[in-house]
XYZ file of C-alpha atoms in Angstrom:
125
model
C 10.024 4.587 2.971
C 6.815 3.973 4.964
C 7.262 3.141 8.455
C 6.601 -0.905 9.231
C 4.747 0.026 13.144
C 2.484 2.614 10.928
C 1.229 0.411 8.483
C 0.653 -2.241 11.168
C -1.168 0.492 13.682
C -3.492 0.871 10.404
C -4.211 -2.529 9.632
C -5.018 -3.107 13.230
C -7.029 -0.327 13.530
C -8.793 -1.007 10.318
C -9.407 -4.865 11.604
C -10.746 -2.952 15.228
C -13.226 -0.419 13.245
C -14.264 -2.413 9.927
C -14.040 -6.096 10.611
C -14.621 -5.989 14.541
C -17.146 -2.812 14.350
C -15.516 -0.768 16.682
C -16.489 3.426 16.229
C -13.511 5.352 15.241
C -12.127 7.486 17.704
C -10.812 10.400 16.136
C -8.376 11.336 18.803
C -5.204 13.509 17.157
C -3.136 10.097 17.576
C -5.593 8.938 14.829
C -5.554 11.978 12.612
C -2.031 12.202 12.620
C -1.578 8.518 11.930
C -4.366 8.252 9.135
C -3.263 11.703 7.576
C 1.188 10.020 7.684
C -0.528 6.818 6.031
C -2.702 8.373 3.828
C 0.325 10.080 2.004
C 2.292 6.820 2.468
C -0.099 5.718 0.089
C -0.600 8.833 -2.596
C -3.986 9.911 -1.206
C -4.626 13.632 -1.987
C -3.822 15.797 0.456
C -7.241 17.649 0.244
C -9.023 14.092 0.119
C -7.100 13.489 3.328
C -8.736 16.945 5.374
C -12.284 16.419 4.171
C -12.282 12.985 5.278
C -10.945 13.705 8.639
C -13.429 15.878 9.516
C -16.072 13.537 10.137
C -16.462 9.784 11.965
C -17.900 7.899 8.778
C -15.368 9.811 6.147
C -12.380 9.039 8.580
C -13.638 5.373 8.562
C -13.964 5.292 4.712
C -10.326 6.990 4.805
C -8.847 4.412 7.190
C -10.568 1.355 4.871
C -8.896 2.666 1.642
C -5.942 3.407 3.061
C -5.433 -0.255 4.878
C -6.950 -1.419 1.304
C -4.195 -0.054 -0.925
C -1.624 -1.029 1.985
C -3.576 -5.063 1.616
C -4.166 -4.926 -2.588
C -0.455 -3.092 -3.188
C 1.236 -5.939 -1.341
C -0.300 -8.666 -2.903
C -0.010 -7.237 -6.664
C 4.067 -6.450 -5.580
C 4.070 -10.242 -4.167
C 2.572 -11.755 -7.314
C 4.603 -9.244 -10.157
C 8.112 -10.296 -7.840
C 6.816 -14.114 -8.006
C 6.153 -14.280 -11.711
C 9.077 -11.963 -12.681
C 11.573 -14.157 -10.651
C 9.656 -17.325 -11.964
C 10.075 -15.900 -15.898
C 13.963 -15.066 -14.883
C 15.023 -18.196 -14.005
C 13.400 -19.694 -17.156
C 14.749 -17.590 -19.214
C 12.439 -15.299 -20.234
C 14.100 -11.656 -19.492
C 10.941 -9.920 -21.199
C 8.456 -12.366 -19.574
C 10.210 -11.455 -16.199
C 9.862 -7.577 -17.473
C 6.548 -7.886 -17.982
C 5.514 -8.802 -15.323
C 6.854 -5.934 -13.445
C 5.937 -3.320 -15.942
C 2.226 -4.181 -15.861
C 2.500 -3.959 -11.821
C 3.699 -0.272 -11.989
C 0.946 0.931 -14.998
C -1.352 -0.080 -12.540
C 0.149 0.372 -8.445
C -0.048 3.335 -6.770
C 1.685 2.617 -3.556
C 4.996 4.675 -4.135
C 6.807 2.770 -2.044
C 5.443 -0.853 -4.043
C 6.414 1.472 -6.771
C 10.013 1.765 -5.794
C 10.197 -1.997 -4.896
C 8.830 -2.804 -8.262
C 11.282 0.005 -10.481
C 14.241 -1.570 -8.289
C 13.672 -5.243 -9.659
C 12.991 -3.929 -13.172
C 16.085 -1.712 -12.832
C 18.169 -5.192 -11.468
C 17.111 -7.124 -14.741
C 18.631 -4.768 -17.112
C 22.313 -5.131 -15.177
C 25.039 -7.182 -16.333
């Protein structure tokens, strides 16, 4: 499970560098914590060393990285919304779904998990 202070460290830096226009300072605090996140959220490993060697591919690294973190939260808050909305109607494969189309296209592995869980929970008695 991804650390909470990590994936807030990268949206804050990502705010600093992409929204604010900070440079990227790529101090090893910043490698480390963009190479952690970057597996966090199933980013090649080799992807992750080419990027870091260079200002403008770290900063393309650190806005996918916060984007998947941003886009994987949403799709995991609107797939939980509509499957619990669907459940309490009724609709078991409605609420099923909703979840399975989140996972064919999410690939967060820890929205993943989340998402497999609540699938997993509908199917028990």
């Amino acid at each position: 499970m991804p650390e909470h202070r990590t994936w807030h460290a990268i949206r804050e830096l990502n705010r600093r560098v992409n929204d604010l226009g900070e440079p990227l300072a790529l101090t090893d605090e910043i490698r480390a914590l963009l190479r952690d996140t970057a597996s966090d959220v199933a980013i090649a490993p080799d992807t992750v060393v080419l990027a870091l060697q260079g200002n403008a591919s770290a900063t393309e690294l650190l806005r996918e990285v916060a984007k998947r973190i941003r886009e994987g939260s949403w799709r995991l808050s609107r797939a939980l919304t509509e499957a619990n909305k669907r459940q309490e109607a009724g609709d078991m494969d409605g609420a099923r779904a909703a979840l399975m189309e989140l996972l064919v296209v999410e690939v967060v592995p820890f929205y993943r998990e989340l998402a497999q869980v609540q699938l997993d929970a509908l199917d028990e008695p």
